[in-house]
Structure formats: C-alpha cells, structure tokens
mmCIF file of C-alpha atoms in Angstrom:
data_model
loop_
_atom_site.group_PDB
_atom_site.id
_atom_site.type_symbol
_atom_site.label_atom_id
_atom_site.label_comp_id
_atom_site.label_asym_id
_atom_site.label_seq_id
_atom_site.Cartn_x
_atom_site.Cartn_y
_atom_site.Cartn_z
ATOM 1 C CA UNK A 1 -76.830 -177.023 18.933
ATOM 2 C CA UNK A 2 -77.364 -175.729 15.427
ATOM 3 C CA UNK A 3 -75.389 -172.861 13.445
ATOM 4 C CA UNK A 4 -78.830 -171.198 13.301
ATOM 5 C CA UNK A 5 -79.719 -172.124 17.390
ATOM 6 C CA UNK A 6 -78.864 -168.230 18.511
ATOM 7 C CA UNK A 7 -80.370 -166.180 15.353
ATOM 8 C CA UNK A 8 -82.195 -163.236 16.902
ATOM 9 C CA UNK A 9 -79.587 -162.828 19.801
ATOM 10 C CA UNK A 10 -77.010 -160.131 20.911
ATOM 11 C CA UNK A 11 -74.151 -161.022 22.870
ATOM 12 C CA UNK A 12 -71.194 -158.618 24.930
ATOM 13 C CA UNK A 13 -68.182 -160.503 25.018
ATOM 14 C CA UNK A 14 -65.910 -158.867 27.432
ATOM 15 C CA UNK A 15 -61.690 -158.920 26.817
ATOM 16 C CA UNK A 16 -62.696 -160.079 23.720
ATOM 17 C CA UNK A 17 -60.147 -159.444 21.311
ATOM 18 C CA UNK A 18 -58.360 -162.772 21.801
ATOM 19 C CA UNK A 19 -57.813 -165.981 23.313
ATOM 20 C CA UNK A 20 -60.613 -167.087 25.503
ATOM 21 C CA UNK A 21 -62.783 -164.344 25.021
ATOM 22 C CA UNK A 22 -62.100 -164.624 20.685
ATOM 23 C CA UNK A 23 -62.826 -168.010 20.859
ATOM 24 C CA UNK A 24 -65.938 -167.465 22.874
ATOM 25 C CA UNK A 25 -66.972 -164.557 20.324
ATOM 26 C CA UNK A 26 -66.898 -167.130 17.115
ATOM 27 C CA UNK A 27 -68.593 -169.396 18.382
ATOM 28 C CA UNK A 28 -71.475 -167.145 19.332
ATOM 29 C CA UNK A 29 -71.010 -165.943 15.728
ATOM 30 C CA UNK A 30 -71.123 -169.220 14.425
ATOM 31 C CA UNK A 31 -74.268 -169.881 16.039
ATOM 32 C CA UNK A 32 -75.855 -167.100 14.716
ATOM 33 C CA UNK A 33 -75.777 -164.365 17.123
ATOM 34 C CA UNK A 34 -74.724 -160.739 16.360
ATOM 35 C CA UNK A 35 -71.975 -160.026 18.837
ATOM 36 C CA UNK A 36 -70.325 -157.006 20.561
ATOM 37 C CA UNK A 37 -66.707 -157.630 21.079
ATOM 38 C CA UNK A 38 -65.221 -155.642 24.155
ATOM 39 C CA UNK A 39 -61.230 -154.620 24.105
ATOM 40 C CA UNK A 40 -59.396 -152.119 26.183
ATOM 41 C CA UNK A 41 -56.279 -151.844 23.892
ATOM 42 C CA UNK A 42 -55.942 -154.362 21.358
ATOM 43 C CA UNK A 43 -58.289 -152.386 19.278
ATOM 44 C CA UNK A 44 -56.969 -153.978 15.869
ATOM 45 C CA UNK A 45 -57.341 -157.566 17.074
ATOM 46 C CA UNK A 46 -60.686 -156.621 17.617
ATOM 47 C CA UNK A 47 -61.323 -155.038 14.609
ATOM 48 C CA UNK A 48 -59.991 -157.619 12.512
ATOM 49 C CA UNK A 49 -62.220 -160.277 14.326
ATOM 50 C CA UNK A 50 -65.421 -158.268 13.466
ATOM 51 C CA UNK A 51 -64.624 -157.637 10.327
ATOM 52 C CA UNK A 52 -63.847 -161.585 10.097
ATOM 53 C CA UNK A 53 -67.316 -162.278 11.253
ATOM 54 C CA UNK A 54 -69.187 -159.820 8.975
ATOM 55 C CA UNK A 55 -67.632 -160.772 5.714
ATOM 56 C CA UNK A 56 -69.007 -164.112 6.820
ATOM 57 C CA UNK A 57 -72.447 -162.537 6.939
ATOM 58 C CA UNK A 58 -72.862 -162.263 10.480
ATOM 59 C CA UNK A 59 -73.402 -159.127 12.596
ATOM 60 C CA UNK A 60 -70.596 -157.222 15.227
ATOM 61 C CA UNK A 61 -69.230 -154.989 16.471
ATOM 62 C CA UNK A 62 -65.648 -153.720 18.257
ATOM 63 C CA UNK A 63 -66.000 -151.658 21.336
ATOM 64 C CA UNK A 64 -62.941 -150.015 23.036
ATOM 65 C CA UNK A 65 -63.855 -149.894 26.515
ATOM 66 C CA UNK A 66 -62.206 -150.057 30.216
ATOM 67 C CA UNK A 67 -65.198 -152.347 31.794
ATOM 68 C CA UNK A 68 -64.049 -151.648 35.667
ATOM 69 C CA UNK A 69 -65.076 -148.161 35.062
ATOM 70 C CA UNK A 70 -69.223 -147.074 35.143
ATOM 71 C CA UNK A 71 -69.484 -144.777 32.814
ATOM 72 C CA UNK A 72 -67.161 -146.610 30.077
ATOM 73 C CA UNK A 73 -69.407 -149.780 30.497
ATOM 74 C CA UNK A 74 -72.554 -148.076 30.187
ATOM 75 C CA UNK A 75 -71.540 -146.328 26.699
ATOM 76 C CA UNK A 76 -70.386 -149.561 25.558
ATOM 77 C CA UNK A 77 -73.598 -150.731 26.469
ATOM 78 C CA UNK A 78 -75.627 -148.232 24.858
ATOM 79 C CA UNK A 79 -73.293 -148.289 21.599
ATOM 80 C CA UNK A 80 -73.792 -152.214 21.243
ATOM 81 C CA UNK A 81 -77.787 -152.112 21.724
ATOM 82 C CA UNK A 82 -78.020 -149.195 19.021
ATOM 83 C CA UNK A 83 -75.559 -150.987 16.392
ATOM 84 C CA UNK A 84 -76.725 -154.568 17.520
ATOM 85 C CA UNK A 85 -80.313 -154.773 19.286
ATOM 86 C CA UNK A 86 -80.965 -155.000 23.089
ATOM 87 C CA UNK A 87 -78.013 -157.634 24.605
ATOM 88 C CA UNK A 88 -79.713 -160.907 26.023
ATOM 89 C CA UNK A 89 -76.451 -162.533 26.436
ATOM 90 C CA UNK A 90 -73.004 -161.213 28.408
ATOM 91 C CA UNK A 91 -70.210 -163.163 28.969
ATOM 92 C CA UNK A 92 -67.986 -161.479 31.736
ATOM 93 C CA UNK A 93 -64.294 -162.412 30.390
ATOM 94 C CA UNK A 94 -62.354 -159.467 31.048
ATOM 95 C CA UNK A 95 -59.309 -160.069 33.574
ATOM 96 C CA UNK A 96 -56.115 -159.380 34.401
ATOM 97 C CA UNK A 97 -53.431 -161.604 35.917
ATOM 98 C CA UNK A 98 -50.944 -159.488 38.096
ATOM 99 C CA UNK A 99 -48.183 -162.415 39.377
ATOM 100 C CA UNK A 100 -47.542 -161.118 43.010
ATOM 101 C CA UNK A 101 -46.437 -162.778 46.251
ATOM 102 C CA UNK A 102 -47.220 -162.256 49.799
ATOM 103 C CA UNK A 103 -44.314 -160.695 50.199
ATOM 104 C CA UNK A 104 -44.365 -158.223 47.041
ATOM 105 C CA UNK A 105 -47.938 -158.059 46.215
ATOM 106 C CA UNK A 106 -49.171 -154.009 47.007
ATOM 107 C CA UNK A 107 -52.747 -152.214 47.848
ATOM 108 C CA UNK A 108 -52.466 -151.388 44.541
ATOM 109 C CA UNK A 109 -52.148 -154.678 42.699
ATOM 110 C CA UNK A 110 -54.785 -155.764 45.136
ATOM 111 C CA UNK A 111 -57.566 -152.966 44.165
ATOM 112 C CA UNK A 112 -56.340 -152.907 40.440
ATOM 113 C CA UNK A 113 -57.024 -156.885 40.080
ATOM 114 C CA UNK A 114 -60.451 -156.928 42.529
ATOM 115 C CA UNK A 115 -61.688 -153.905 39.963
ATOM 116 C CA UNK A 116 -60.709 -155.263 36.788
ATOM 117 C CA UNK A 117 -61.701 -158.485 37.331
ATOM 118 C CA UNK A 118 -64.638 -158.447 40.122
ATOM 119 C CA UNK A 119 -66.535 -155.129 39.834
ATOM 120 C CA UNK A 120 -66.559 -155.502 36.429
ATOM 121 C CA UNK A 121 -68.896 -158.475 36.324
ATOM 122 C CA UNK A 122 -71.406 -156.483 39.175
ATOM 123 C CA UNK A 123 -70.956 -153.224 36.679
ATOM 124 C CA UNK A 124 -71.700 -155.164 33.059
ATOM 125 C CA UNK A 125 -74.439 -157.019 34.666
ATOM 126 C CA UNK A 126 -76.356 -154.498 36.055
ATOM 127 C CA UNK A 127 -75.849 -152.630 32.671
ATOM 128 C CA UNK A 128 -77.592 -155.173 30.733
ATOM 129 C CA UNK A 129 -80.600 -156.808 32.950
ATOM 130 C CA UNK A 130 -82.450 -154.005 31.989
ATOM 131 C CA UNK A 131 -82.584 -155.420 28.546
ATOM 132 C CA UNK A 132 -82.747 -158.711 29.410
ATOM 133 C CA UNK A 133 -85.484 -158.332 31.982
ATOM 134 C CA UNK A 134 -87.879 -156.779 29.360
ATOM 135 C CA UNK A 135 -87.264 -160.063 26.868
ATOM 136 C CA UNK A 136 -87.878 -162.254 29.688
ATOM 137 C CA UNK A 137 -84.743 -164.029 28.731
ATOM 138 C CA UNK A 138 -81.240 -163.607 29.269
ATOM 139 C CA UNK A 139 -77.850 -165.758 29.868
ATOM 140 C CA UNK A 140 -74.965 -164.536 31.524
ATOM 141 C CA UNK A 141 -71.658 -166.671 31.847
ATOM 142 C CA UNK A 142 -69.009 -165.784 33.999
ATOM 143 C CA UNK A 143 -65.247 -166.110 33.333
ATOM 144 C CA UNK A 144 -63.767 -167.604 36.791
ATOM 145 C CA UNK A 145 -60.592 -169.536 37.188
ATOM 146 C CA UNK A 146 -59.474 -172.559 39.278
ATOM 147 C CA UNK A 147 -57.802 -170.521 41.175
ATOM 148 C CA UNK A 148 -61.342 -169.452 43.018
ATOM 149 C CA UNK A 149 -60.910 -172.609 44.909
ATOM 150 C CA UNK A 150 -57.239 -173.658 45.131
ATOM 151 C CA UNK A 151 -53.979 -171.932 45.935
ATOM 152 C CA UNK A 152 -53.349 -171.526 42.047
ATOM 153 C CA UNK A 153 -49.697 -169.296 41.381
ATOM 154 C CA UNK A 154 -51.001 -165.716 40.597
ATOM 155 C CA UNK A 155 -51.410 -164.771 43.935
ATOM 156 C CA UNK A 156 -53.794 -164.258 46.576
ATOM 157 C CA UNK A 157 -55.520 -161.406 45.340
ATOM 158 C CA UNK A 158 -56.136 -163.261 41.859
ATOM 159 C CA UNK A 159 -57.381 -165.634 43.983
ATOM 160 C CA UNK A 160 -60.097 -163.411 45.778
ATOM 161 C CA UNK A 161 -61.184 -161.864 42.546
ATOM 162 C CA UNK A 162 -62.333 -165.357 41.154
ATOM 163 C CA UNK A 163 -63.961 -166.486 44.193
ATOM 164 C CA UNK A 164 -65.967 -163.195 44.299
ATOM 165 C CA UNK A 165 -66.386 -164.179 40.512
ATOM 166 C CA UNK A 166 -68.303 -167.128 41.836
ATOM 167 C CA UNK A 167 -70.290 -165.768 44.286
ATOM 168 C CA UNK A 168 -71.415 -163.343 42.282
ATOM 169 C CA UNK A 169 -72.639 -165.771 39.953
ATOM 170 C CA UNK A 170 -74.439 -167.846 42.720
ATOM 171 C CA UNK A 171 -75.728 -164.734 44.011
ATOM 172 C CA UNK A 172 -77.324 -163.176 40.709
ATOM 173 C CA UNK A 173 -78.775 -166.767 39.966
ATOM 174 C CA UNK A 174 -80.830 -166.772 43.259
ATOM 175 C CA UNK A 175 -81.834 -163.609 42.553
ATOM 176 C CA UNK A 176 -82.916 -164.009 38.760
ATOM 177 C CA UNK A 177 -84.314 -167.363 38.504
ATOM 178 C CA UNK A 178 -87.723 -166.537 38.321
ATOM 179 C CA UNK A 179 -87.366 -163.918 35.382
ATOM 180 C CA UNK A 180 -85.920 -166.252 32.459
ATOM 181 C CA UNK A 181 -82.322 -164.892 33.552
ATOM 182 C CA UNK A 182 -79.921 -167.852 34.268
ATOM 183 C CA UNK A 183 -76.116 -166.810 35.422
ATOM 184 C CA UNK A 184 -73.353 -169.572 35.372
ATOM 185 C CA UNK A 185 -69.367 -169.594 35.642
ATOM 186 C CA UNK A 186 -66.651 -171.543 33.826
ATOM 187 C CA UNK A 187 -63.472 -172.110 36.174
ATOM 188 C CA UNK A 188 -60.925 -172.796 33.530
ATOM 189 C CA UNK A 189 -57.148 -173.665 34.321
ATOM 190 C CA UNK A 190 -54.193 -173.727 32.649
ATOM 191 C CA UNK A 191 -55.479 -172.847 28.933
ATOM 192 C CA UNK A 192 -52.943 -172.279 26.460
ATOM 193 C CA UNK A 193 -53.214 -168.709 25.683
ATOM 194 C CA UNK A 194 -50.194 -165.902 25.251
ATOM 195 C CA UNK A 195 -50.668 -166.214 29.627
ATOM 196 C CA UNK A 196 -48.518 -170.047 29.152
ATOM 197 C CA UNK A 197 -46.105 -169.413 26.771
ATOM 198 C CA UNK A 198 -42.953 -170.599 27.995
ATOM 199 C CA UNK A 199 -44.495 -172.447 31.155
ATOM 200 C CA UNK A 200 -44.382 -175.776 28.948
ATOM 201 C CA UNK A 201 -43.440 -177.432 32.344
ATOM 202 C CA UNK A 202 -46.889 -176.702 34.285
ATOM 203 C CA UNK A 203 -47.996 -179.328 31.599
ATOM 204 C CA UNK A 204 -46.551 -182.096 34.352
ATOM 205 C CA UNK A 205 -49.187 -181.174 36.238
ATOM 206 C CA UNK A 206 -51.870 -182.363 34.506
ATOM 207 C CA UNK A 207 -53.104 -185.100 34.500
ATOM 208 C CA UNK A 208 -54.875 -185.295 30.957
ATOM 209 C CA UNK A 209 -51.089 -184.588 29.900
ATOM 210 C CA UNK A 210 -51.968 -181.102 27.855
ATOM 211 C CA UNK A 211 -53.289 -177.301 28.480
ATOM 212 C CA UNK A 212 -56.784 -177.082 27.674
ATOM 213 C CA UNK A 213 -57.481 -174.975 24.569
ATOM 214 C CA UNK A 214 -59.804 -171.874 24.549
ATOM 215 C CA UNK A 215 -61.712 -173.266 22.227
ATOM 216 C CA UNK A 216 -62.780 -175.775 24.450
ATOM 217 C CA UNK A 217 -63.536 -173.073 27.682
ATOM 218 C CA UNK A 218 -65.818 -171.412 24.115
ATOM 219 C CA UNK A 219 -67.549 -175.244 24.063
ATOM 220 C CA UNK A 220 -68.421 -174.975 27.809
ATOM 221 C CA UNK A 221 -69.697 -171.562 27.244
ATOM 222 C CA UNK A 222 -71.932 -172.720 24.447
ATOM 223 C CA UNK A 223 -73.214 -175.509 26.544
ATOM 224 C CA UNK A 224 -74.341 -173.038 29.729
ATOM 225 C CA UNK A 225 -75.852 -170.337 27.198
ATOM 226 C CA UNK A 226 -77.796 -173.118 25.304
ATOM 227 C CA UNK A 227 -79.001 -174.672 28.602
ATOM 228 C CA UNK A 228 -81.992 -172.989 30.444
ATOM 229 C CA UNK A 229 -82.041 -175.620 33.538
ATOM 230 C CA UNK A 230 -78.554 -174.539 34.813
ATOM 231 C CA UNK A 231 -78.428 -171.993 36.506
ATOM 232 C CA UNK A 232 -75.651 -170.741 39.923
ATOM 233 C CA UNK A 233 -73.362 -173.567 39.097
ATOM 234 C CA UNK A 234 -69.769 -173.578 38.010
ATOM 235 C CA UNK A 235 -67.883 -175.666 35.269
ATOM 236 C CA UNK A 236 -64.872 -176.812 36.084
ATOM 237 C CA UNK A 237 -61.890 -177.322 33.551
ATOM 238 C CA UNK A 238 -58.623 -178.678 34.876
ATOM 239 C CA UNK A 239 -57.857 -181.782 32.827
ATOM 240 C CA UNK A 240 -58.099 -183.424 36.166
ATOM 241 C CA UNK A 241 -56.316 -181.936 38.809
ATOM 242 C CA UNK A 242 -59.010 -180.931 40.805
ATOM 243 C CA UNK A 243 -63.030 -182.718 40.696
ATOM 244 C CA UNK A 244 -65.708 -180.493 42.346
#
C-alpha cells in the first residue's frame, strides 16, 4: 500500500475522536483519503485531529453525531458527502463498554449497549450504500471484539452486541458481493486504549506478553479496505489467546 493508494476516496470513521477509531482515521489520511471523523462528545479531540490532518494537506472533517439514532446518522451522512464527496468507505467503530454482571446488569444497560453498538452498524450502513452502490465500489469494516466469541469480562450483553456485529457483517457480505461492496470485521482484544488503564495485570493473559496497540487494529483495517477478495470474514487480534 502506497501513501497515494486511497486518493479519490471518502471515508466515515465512527467514535472517531480517539484511540482505535483515531488511529484508524490517520491512517486513512495517510493514505490519501479525505475522511469524516464521527464523535458524540469529545468534539475537541475531534477537531484537533482534523485540523491535524488538513494542515498536512489532506481533506476532513469533524461530525458531532449520536450514530444509534436515524435521523442523527443520516445528517452526518449528508454533511460528510457535501463537505467531502459521496462516502465509499465506513468503518463502524462506535461502541460502548457498560461492565455489568448477571446479577447487576439492567434492561437498560442491555438496550443502551445493543443500540449503541449493534443498530448502529445496520443504521450507518444503510445510510451510505446508496453512495457506494452508484460507484460500484465500496468497503465497509466493522469494529467487533473477541468478546463475540468468548466469555470476555464486559458482560453478556457486550457480548451479544459483537456477535450481532459479526453477523451483520457476514450477512451484508452475502448480500453485496456482486455489486463491488465487500464488508469485513476486526475482533480486536485487549488494546491499550484509556478502556486498560490500570488493568496492567490482564497483560498475564497474553500470550504475546503485551496489549495490542490501536495502531495495529488501524493496520488490519488498512489491510481489509485495500483487499477486494475478502469479503464476510473476521480478523482476529488476541496476541494468541484464542486462534479461529
């Protein structure tokens, strides 16, 4: 991949204003794509990453938007195609991460984390196919979690969000295959982001001996956007605890 290898591209970057999702929005930068940057309240991280990437001579924006909600997504939507151009690539990194037990865990944390973190991927996706249906080309990546196929320690209702993550993804694929559209998943775990400070001793668990970094989730981003033969899978990152 070349600096130059996504000149002529838009991407929506969901949640992001930092960690994964900033990491994920320079290197789309980097590569040359213009690049909408989605926050719900860090509106000055944001804004500071934007202007970061435009003194650099690239092109984006910062859009304050809550993307579980219809008729927030589909502004942001229309705001990034008029400052940006028609958006042929989304990556779906928005989340939340509400620690619950069986025992604690309400209807409300339940509907709160299956909204925030699953509907938003069916409600951005729909937003933009019509764009990327009349290029003929699109790439969508979806932000899962290991915890879509293990027990993981957010709870059980984290856990059904990322699974529906995945299906979603396999199910979109299917459907899109034929029309230049191909819709993927990274299933990262235990990335050091603000989410691990403090939890230095999950690190035993690992066996590569480290948290993975969000710049390398951003790498296996790059690779599935670059790609045009993959399609409905899911990339795994767990420095070896789990193999797929």
């Amino acid at each position: 991949m070349t600096t130059s290898s996504l000149h002529g591209h838009v991407a929506l970057v969901t949640g992001g204003s930092r960690g994964i999702g900033a990491a994920i929005v320079k290197m789309l930068a980097e590569a040359g794509a213009a690049v909408a940057i989605n926050y719900r309240e860090r509106a000055t991280e944001a804004e500071t990453l934007a202007k970061g990437i435009t003194a650099a001579g690239g092109r984006a924006v910062a859009i304050g938007a809550d993307v579980s909600e219809a008729s927030a997504v589909a502004d942001m939507v229309e705001r990034a195609r008029s400052e940006l151009g028609p958006i042929d690539i989304l990556v779906n990194n928005a989340g939340i991460a509400i620690v619950k037990g069986v025992d604690d865990l309400t209807e409300e944390d339940f509907d709160r984390t299956i909204t925030v973190n699953l509907k938003s991927v069916f409600l951005c996706t729909q937003a933009v196919l019509p764009m990327m249906r009349t290029k003929k080309w699109g790439r969508i990546v979806n932000i899962s979690s290991g915890a879509a196929r293990g027990g993981g320690s957010i709870g059980p209702h984290y856990n059904a969000s990322k699974a529906g993550t995945e299906g979603l993804t396999r199910g979109y694929a299917a459907r899109l295959v034929k029309e230049g559209i191909t819709v993927n998943a990274v299933a990262p775990s235990l990335i050091e982001t603000d989410m691990m400070k403090g939890q230095t001793a999950l690190v035993s668990r690992i066996p590569l001996g480290r948290f993975g970094t969000s710049e390398e989730v951003a790498q296996a981003v790059m690779l599935l956007v670059n790609n045009p033969y993959m399609t409905g899978q899911t990339i795994a990152m767990s420095g070896g605890m789990a193999f797929n």
